[in-house]
Amino acid sequence: MLRRKPTRLELKLDDIEEFESIRKDLETRKKQKEDVEVVGGSDGEGAIGLSSDPKSREQMINDRIGYKPQPKPNNRSSQFGSFEF
């Protein structure tokens, strides 16, 4: 394996400005999200997401992603098709 000298990294003014702008954008998004949660909590919809019932949480996630689970049949004929034993 070849050894080489460490590469020197220089911090440029453009990099600092880009970092500051991204950080400000993230802070504003975080504040907006907090404001939406506070407003959402007062009309009841935010309270549904905070409930401790796992079924309602699972149902809320399924509704959000558009997943409609089909119940699994428990009899042998549905598991093995039309085979007769």
Coordinates of C-alpha atoms in Angstrom, one line a residue:
M1 CA 0.0 0.0 0.0
L2 CA 1.4 3.4 -1.0
R3 CA 1.7 6.1 1.7
R4 CA 1.0 9.7 0.9
K5 CA 1.1 12.9 2.8
P6 CA -2.1 14.1 4.4
T7 CA -4.2 16.4 2.2
R8 CA -4.6 19.9 3.5
L9 CA -8.2 21.2 3.6
E10 CA -8.8 24.9 3.5
L11 CA -12.0 26.5 4.7
K12 CA -13.2 29.1 2.2
L13 CA -15.5 32.0 2.7
D14 CA -18.0 30.5 0.2
D15 CA -18.2 27.3 2.3
I16 CA -18.9 29.3 5.4
E17 CA -21.7 31.3 3.7
E18 CA -23.2 28.1 2.3
F19 CA -23.1 26.5 5.7
E20 CA -24.8 29.5 7.4
S21 CA -27.6 29.6 4.8
I22 CA -28.3 25.9 5.1
R23 CA -28.4 26.2 8.9
K24 CA -30.8 29.1 8.7
D25 CA -33.1 27.2 6.4
L26 CA -33.1 24.2 8.7
E27 CA -33.9 26.5 11.7
T28 CA -36.8 28.1 9.9
R29 CA -38.2 24.7 8.8
K30 CA -37.9 23.5 12.4
K31 CA -39.7 26.5 13.7
Q32 CA -42.5 26.1 11.1
K33 CA -42.8 22.4 12.0
E34 CA -43.1 23.3 15.7
D35 CA -45.7 26.0 14.9
V36 CA -47.7 23.4 12.8
E37 CA -47.6 20.9 15.7
V38 CA -48.8 23.5 18.1
V39 CA -51.7 24.5 15.8
G40 CA -52.4 20.8 14.8
G41 CA -52.6 19.8 18.5
S42 CA -55.4 22.2 19.2
D43 CA -57.7 20.8 16.5
G44 CA -57.3 17.2 17.6
E45 CA -55.5 15.7 14.6
G46 CA -52.1 16.1 16.3
A47 CA -53.5 14.2 19.4
I48 CA -54.2 11.2 17.2
G49 CA -50.5 10.8 16.4
L50 CA -49.6 11.0 20.0
S51 CA -51.9 8.3 21.3
S52 CA -50.4 5.3 22.8
D53 CA -52.7 2.8 21.0
P54 CA -50.5 0.9 18.5
K55 CA -53.4 0.0 16.3
S56 CA -54.5 3.6 15.7
R57 CA -50.8 4.5 15.0
E58 CA -50.5 1.6 12.6
Q59 CA -53.8 2.6 10.9
M60 CA -52.7 6.2 10.6
I61 CA -49.4 5.1 9.0
N62 CA -51.2 2.7 6.6
D63 CA -53.7 5.5 5.6
R64 CA -50.8 7.9 5.0
I65 CA -48.9 5.6 2.7
G66 CA -52.0 4.1 1.0
Y67 CA -51.6 0.6 2.3
K68 CA -54.7 -1.5 2.7
P69 CA -53.8 -4.8 4.4
Q70 CA -55.8 -7.8 3.5
P71 CA -56.7 -10.2 6.3
K72 CA -54.9 -13.5 6.3
P73 CA -57.2 -16.5 6.0
N74 CA -56.6 -19.2 8.7
N75 CA -58.0 -22.3 7.1
R76 CA -55.9 -25.0 5.3
S77 CA -57.6 -24.8 2.0
S78 CA -56.5 -21.1 1.6
Q79 CA -52.9 -22.0 2.5
F80 CA -52.5 -24.9 0.1
G81 CA -54.9 -24.0 -2.6
S82 CA -57.3 -26.8 -3.8
F83 CA -55.2 -29.8 -2.7
E84 CA -57.2 -32.5 -0.9
F85 CA -55.6 -34.4 1.9

